[in-house]
Coordinates of C-alpha atoms in Angstrom, one line a residue:
Chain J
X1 CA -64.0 -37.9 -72.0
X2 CA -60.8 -37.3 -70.0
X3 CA -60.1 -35.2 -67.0
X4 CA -57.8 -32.3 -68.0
X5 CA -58.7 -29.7 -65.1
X6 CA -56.6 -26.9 -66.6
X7 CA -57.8 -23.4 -65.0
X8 CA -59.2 -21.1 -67.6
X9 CA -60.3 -17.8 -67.7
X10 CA -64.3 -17.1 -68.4
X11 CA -67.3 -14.5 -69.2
X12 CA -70.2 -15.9 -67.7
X13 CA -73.8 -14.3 -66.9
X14 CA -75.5 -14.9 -63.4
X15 CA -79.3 -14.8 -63.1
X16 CA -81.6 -12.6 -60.4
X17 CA -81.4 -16.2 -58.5
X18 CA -77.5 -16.5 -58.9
X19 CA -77.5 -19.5 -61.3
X20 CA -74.6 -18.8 -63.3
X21 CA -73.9 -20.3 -67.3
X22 CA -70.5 -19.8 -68.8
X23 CA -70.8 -17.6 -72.1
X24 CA -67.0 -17.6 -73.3
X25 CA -63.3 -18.9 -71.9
X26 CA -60.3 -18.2 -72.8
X27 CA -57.4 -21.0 -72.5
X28 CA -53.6 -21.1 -73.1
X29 CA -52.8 -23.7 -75.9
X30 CA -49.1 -24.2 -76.8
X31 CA -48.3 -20.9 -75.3
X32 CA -51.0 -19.5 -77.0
X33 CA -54.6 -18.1 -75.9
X34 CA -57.7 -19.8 -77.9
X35 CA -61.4 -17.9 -76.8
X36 CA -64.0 -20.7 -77.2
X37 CA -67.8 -19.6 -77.1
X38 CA -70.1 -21.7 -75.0
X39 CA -73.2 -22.3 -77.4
X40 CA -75.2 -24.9 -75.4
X41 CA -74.9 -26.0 -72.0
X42 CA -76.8 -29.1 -71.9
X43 CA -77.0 -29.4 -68.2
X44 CA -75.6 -28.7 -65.2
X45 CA -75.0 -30.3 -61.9
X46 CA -73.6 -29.9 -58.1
X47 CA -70.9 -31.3 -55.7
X48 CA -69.8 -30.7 -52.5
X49 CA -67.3 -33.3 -52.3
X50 CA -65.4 -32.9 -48.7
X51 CA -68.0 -30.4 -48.1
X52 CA -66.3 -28.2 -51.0
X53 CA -68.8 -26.8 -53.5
X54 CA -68.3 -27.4 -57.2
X55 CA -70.6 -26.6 -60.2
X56 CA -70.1 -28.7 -63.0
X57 CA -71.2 -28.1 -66.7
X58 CA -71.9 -30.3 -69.4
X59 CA -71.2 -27.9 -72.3
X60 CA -71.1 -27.9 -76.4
X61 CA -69.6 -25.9 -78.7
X62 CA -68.0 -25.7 -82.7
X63 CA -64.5 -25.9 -82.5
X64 CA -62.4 -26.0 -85.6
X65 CA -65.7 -26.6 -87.5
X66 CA -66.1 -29.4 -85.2
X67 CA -69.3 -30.2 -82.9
X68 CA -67.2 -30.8 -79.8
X69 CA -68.0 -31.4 -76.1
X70 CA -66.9 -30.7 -72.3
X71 CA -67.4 -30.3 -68.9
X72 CA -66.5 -26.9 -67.3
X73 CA -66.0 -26.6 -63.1
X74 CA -67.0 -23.6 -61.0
X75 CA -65.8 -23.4 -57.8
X76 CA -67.7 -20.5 -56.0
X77 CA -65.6 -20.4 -53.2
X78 CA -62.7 -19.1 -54.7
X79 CA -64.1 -18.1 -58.1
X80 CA -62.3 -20.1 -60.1
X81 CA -63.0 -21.7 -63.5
X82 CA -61.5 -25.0 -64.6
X83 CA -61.7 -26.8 -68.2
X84 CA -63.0 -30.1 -66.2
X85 CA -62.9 -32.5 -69.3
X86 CA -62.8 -32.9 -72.6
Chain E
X1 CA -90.3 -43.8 -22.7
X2 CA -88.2 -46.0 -24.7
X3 CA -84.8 -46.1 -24.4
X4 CA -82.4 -44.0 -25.9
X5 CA -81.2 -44.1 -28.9
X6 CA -77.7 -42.7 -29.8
X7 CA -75.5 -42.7 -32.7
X8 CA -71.7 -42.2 -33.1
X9 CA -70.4 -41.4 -36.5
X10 CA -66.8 -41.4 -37.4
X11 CA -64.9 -40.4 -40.1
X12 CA -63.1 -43.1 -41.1
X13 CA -59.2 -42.1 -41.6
X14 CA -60.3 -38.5 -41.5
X15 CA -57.5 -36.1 -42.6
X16 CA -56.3 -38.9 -45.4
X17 CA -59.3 -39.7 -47.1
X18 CA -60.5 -35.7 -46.6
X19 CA -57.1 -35.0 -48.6
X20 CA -58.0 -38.0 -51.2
X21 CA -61.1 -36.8 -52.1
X22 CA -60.1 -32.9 -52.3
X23 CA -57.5 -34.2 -54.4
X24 CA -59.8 -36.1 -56.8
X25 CA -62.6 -33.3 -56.6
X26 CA -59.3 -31.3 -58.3
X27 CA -59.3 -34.1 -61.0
X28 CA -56.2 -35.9 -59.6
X29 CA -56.2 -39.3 -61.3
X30 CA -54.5 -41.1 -58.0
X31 CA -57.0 -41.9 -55.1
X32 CA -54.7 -41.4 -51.5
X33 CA -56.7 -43.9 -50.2
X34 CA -55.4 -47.1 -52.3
X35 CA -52.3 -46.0 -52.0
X36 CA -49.9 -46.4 -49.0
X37 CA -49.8 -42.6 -47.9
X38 CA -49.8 -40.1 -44.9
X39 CA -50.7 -36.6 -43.6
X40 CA -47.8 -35.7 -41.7
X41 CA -46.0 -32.8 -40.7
X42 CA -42.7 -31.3 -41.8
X43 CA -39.6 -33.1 -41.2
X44 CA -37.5 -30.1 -41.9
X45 CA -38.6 -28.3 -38.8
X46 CA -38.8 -31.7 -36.7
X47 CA -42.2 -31.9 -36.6
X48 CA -42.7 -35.1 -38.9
X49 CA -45.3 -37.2 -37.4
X50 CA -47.8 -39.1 -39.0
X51 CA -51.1 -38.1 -38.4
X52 CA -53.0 -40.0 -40.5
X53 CA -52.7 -43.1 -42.5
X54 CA -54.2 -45.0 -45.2
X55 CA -55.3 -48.5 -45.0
X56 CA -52.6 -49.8 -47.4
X57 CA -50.1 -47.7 -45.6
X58 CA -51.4 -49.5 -42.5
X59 CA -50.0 -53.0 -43.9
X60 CA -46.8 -51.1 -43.6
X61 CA -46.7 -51.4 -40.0
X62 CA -47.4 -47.5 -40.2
X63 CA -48.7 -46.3 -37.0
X64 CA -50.3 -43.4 -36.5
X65 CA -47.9 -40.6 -34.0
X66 CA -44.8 -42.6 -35.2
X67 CA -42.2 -39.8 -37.1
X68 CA -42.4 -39.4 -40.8
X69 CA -39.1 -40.7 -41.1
X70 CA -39.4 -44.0 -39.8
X71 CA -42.6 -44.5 -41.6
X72 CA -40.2 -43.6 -45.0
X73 CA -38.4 -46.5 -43.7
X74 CA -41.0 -49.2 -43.9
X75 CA -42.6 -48.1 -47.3
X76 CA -39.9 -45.8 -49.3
X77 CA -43.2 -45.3 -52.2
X78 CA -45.3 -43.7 -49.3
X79 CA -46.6 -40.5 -50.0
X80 CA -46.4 -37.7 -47.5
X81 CA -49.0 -34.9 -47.4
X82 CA -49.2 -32.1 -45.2
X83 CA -52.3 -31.1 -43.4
X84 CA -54.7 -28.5 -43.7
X85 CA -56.4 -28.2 -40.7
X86 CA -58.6 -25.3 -42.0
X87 CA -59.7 -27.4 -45.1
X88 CA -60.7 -30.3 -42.8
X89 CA -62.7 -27.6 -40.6
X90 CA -64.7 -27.3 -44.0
X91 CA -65.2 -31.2 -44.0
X92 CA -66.4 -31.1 -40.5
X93 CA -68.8 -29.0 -40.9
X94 CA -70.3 -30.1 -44.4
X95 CA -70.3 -33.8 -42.5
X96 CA -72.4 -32.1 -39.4
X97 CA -74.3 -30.7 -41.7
X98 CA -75.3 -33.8 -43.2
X99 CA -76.0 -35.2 -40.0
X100 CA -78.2 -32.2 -39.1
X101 CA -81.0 -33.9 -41.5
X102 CA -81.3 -37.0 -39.3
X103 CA -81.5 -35.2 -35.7
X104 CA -81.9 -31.8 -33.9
X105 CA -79.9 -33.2 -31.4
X106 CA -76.3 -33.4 -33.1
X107 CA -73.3 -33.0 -30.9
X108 CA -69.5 -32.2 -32.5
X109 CA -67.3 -34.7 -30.1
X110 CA -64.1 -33.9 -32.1
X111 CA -63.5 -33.0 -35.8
X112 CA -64.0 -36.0 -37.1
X113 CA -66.6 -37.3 -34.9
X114 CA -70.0 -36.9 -34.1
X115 CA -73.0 -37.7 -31.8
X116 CA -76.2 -38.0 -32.7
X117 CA -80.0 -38.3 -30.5
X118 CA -81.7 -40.6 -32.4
X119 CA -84.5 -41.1 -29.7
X120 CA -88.1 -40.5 -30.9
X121 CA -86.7 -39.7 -34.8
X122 CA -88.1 -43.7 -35.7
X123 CA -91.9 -42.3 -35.9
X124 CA -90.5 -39.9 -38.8
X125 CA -87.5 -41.4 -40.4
X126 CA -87.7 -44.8 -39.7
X127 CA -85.9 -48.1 -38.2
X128 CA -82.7 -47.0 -37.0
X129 CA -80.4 -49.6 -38.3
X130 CA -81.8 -48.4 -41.7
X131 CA -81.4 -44.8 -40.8
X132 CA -77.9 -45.1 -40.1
X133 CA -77.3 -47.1 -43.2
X134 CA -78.9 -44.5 -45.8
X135 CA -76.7 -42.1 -43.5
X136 CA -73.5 -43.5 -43.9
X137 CA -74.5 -43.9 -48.2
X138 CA -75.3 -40.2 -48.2
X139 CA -72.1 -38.7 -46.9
X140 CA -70.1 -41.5 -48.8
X141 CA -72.7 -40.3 -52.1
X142 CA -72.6 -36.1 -51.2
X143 CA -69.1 -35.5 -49.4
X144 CA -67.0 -38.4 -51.1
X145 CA -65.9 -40.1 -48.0
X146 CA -66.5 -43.1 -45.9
X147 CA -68.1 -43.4 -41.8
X148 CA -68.4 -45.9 -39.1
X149 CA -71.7 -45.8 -37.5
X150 CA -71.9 -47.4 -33.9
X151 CA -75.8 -47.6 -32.7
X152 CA -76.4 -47.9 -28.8
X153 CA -78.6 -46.9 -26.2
X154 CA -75.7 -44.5 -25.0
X155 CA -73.1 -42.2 -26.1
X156 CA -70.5 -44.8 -25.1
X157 CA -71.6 -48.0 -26.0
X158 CA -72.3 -46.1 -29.5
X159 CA -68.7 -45.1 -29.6
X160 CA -67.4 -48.5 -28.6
X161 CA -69.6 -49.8 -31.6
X162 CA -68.4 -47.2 -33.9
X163 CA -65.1 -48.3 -33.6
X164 CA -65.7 -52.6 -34.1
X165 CA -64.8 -52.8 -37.5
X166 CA -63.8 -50.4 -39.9
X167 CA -64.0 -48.8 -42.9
X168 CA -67.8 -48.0 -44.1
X169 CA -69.5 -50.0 -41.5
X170 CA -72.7 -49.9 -39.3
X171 CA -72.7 -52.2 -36.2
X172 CA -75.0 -51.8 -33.1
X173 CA -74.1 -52.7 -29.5
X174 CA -76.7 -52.4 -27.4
X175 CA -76.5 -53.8 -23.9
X176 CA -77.7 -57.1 -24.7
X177 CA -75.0 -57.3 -27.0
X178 CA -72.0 -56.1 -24.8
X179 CA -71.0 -59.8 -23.4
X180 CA -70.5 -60.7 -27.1
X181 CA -69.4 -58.0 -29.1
X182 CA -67.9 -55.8 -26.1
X183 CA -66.3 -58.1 -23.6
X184 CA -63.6 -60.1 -25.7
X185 CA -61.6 -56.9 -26.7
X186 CA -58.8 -56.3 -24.8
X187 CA -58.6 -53.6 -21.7
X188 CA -57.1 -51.0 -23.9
X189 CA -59.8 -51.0 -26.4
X190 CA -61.9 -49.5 -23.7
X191 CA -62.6 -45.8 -24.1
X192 CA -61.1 -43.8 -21.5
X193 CA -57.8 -46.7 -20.6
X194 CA -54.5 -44.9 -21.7
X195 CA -51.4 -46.4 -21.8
X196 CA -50.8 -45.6 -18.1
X197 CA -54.4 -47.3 -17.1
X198 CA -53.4 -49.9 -19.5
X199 CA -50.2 -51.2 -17.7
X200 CA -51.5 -51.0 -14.3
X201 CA -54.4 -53.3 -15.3
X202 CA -52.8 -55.4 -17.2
X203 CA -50.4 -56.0 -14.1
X204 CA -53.2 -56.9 -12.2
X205 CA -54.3 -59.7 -14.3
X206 CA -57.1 -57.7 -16.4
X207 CA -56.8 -58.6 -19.9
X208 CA -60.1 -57.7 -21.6
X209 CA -62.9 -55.2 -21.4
X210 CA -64.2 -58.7 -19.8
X211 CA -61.9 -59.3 -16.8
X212 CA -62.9 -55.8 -16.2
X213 CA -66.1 -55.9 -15.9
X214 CA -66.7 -58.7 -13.8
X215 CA -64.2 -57.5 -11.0
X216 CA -65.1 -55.8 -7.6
X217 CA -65.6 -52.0 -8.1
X218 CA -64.6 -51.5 -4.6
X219 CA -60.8 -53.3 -5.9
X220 CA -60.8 -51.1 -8.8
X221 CA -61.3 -47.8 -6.5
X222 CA -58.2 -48.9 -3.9
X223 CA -55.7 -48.7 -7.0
X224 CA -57.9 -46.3 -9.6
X225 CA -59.4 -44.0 -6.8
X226 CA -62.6 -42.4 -8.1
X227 CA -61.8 -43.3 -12.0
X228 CA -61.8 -46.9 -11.1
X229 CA -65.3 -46.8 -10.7
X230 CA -66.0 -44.8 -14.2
X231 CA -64.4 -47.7 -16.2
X232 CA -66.2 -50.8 -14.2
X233 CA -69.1 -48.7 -15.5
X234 CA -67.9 -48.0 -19.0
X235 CA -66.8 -51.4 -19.2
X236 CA -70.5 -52.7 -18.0
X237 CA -71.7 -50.4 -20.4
X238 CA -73.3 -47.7 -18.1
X239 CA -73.6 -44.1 -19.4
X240 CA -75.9 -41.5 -19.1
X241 CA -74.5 -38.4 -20.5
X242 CA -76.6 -36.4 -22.8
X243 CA -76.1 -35.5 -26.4
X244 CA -75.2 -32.1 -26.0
X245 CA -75.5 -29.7 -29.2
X246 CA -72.9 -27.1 -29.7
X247 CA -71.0 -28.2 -26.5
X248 CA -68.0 -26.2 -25.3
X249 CA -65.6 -28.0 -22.9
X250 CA -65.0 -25.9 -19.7
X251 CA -61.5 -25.1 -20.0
X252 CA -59.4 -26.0 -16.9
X253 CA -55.7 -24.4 -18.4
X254 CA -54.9 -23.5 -21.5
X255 CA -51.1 -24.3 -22.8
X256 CA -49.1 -24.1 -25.3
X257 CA -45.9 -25.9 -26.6
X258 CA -43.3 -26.4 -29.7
X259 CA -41.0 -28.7 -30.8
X260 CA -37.6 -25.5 -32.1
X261 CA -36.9 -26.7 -35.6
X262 CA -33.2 -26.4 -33.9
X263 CA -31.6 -27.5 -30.4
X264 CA -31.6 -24.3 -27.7
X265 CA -28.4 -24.0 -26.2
X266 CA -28.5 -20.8 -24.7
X267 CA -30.9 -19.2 -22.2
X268 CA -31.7 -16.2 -24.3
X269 CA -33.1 -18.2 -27.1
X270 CA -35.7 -20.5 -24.9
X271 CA -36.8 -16.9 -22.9
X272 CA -37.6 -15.8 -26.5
X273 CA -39.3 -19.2 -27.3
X274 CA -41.2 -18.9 -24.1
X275 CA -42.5 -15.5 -24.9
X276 CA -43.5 -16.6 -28.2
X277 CA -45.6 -19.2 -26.3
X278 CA -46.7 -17.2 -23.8
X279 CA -48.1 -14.5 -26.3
X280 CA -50.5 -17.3 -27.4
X281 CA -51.5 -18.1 -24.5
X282 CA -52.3 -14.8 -23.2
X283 CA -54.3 -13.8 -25.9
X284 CA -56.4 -17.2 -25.3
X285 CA -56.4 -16.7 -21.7
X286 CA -57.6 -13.1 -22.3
X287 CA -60.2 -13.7 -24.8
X288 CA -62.0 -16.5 -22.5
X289 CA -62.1 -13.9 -20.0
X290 CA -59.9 -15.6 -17.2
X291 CA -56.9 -14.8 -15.0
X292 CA -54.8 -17.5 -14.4
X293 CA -53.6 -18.5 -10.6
X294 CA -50.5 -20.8 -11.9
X295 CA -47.9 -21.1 -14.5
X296 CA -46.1 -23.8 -15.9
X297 CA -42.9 -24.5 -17.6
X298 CA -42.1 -28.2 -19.5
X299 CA -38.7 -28.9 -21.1
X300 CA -37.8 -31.7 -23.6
X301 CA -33.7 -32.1 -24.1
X302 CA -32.7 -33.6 -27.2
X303 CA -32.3 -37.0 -25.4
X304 CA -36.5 -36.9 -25.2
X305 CA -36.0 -36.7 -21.1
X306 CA -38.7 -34.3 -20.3
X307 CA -39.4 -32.4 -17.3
X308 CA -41.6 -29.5 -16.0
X309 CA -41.8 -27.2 -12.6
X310 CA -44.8 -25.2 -12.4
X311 CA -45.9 -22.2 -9.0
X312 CA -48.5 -20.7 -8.0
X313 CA -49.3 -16.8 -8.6
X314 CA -49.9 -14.7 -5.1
X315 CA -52.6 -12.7 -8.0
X316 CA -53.8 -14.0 -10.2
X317 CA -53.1 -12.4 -13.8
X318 CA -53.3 -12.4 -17.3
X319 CA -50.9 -10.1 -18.4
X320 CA -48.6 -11.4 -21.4
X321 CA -45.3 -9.4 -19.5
X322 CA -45.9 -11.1 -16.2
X323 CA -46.4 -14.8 -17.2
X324 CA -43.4 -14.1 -19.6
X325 CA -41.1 -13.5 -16.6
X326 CA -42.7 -15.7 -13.9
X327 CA -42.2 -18.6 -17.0
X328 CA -38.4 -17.9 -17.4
X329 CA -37.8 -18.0 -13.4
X330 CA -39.4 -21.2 -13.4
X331 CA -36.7 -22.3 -16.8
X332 CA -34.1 -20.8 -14.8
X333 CA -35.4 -22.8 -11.8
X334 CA -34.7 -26.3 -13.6
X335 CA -33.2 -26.1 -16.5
X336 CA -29.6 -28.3 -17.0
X337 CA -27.9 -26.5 -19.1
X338 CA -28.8 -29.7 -21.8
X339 CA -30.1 -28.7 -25.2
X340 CA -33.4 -28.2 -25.8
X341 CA -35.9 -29.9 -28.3
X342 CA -39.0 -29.0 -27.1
X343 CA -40.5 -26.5 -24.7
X344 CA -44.0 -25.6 -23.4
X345 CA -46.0 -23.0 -21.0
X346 CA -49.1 -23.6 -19.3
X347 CA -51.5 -22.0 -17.1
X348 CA -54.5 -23.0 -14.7
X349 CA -56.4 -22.4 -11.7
X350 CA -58.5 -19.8 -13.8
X351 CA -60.3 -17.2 -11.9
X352 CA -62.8 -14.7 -13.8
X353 CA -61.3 -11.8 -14.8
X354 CA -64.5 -9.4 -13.9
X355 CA -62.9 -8.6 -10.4
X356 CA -59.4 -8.4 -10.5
X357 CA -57.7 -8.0 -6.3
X358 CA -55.0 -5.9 -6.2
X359 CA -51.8 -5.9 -5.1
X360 CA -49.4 -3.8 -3.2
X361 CA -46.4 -5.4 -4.5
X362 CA -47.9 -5.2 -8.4
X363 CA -47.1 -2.5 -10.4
X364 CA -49.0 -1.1 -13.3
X365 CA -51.3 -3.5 -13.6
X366 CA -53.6 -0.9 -15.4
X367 CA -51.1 0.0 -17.4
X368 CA -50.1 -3.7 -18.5
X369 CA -54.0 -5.0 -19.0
X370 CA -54.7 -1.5 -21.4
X371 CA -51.4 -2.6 -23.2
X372 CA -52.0 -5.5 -23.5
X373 CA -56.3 -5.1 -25.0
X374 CA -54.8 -2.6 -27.6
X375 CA -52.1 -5.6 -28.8
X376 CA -55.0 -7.4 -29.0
X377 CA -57.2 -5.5 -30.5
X378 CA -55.0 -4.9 -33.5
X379 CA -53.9 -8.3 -33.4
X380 CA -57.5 -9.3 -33.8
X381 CA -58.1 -7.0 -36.6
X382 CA -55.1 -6.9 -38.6
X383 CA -53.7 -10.6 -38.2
X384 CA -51.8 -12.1 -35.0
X385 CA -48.2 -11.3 -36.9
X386 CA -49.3 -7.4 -37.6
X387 CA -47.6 -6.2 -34.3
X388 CA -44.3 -8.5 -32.8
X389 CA -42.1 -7.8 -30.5
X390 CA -38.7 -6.5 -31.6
X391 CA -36.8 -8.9 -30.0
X392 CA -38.0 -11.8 -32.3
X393 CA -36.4 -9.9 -35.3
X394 CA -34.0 -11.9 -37.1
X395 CA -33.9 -14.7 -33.9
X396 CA -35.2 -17.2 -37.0
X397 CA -38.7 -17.7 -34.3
X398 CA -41.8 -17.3 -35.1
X399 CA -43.4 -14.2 -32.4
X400 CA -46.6 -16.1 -31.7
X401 CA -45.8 -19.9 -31.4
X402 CA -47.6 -23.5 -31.6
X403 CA -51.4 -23.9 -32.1
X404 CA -52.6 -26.0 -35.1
X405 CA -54.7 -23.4 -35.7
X406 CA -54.9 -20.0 -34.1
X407 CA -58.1 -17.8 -34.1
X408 CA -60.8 -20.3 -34.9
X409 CA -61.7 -23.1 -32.4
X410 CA -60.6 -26.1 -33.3
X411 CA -62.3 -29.2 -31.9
X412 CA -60.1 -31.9 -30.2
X413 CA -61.0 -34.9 -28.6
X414 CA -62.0 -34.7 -24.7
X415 CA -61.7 -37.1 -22.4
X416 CA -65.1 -36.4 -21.5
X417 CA -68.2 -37.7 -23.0

């Protein structure tokens, strides 16, 4: 997989305990928007590299009729999503 | 009781390997740190200087307080970043944390450094030496950057150690291990010689931490006075000051100064730069609840010849207005008529502000202080740039000068351990 940390916009659903999973995203490719459904996240883990907190996901979904997968970011700090790496 | 034991961990190349790792948490393919590189500040507004530096920017000859410029000069690939001191705030704290697992007893010495009580923690979490080295793997592992552990009986023999051999290191120095590991370095080395104690031991024959502890006290004192004594005893290895958690430094003064992106010719334009000083440091001065007894005045010319004149107050005060104009009749006092680079306010002898004497001769002192509380007030709420004076409109100055960082208290080093 390669890093492509492009910001993306997202739906995602948080639990009663505040674990979030990314259910949709939305990206800009070639000038145009593409929505890409999450359908599995296979798991998910956390940093908090120079003390800044990052949720990373490990993520699967059909793409082009394509089994394809990537790694979303979640920053909770400022609430933004990235498309971490594909 | 044992004896101590006491940790000092530092962050090696702070601000630059902080910026590395924010910059690779962001998915930046280039790591800062094998690269030559710096945090420094603008050169625009003339305050490029390097304030931290990477190891290969180190082979440079790049020193650390030496202008951007010149460091350009020796590497023309070097990278220049600019800080963020609120971001490394965050990495402070997430490092203290960190530390907070090992010991109760954790002690902010600056924002990149920390002491730490190990004494009595070995019945729970083991040999020390091991401590510190599952310590130093779990920041490197959970924050992304590197730390020099120095492992002593006191706070400064733990700092000296800290700082033997860098990066990612652990090294003890322990008392027994001072004529060895301590001794050999030269004079400078030694925490609390400046450059000024430096030259006036060095003139004396003292070359090492050594030379200096082996000498007569009583010799030291008749050209050191009191601090003589302090460094035979640092350089011997005595200390017995306490690891103090969430310490706060009395504050003896509290200043302010700015290098002018331009040269001042005229003495409007350093009265405004004064009162965009002295705004600061009233609303310090006022928020730690203190008057202040005496105000002074530094000038730098643009030939870096600096000098200051400083009096003190018949009242004490802490009204913005009053320092303002005892500042510009001490500017008016000295100043040359040369053009100004750099210019800075500072008062002391603080006095509590809970009883104020009056004065006869002082006008609307009531008036000033309940001015001056509501400027605060919505300064405080609203942002420090919500109310300015109209003079600093379109004067190309900022109306609240200097400070890395304003509201939040930002830890520097001390002189003190």
């Amino acid at each position: 997989m390669k890093v492509v940390m492009k910001p993306i916009e997202v739906i995602a659903s948080f639990n009663l305990n505040g674990v979030s999973t990314p259910l949709k995203f939305r990206i800009i490719e070639n000038g145009f928007p593409v929505v890409i459904t999450v359908e599995h996240v296979s798991f998910r883990s956390e940093e908090k590299l120079a003390g800044n907190k990052m949720i990373t996901f490990r993520c699967q979904s059909m793409v082009k009729g394509l089994s394809k997968v990537f790694e979303l970011k979640f920053e909770p700090d400022s609430g933004k999503w990235f498309l971490f790496k594909i | 009781m044992g004896r101590r034991l006491i940790f000092h961990v530092d962050a090696n190349s702070a601000y630059l390997s902080w910026e590395a790792v924010r910059r690779l948490q962001y998915g930046d393919s280039l790591d800062l740190r094998t690269v030559p590189s710096v945090v420094g500040g603008n050169q625009e507004t003339r305050r490029g200087i390097v304030l931290a530096r990477s190891i290969p920017a180190k082979k440079y000859g790049i020193v650390t307080g030496e202008p951007v410029f010149s460091a350009r000069a020796k590497c023309p690939k070097l990278i220049v970043v600019p800080p963020d001191y609120y971001f490394y705030m965050q990495c402070s704290k997430a490092f203290g944390e960190v530390l907070q697992e090992y010991s109760p007893l954790v002690e902010q010495y600056s924002i990149d450094e920390y002491f730490l009580d190990y004494t009595g923690m070995v019945q729970t979490l083991g040999d020390p030496l091991q401590a510190a080295y599952r310590l130093k793997e779990q920041i490197k592992e959970e924050l992304g950057f590197t730390v020099n552990v120095g492992i002593s009986s006191n706070k400064l023999l733990a700092k000296m150690g800290s700082e033997l051999k860098k990066p990612d290191m652990v090294h003890t120095l322990f008392p027994e291990e001072i004529p060895y590991k301590m001794w050999p370095l030269p004079v400078e080395k030694l925490f609390g010689v400046g450059r000024a104690t430096a030259a006036k031991l060095r003139d004396r024959g003292i070359l090492t931490i050594g030379d200096l502890a082996n000498t007569d006290p009583q010799w030291l004192k008749s050209f050191l006075k009191s601090y003589g004594y302090l460094l035979w005893n640092f350089a011997n290895g005595q200390d017995e000051s306490p690891v103090i958690p969430n310490r706060r430094v009395a504050i003896k003064g509290i200043g302010n100064s700015t290098t002018i992106p331009f040269d001042v010719h005229d003495r409007q334009t350093a009265s405004l730069v004064l009162l965009s000083l002295v705004e600061s440091v009233g609303i310090r001065l006022r928020q730690a609840k203190y008057l202040a007894g005496l105000v002074a005045v530094s000038i730098k010319t643009n030939e870096f010849y600096s000098y200051s004149h400083q009096r003190k107050l018949s009242t004490p005060t802490d009204s913005t207005n009053r320092i303002h104009e005892i500042a510009c009749e001490l500017f008016d006092e000295i100043w040359r008529q040369e053009p100004i680079r750099h210019l800075g306010v500072r008062v002391a002898e603080l006095s509590s502000n809970s009883l104020i004497q009056a004065s006869i001769f002082e006008q609307d002192m009531e008036k000033q202080r309940a001015m001056d509380r509501a400027v605060d007030e919505i300064r405080s709420r609203y942002g420090l740039k919500s109310v300015m004076r109209a003079s600093f409109l379109h004067s190309g100055l900022s109306c609240i000068a200097g400070g890395t960082i304003t509201e939040e208290e930002y830890p520097l080093m001390s002189s003190l351990l």
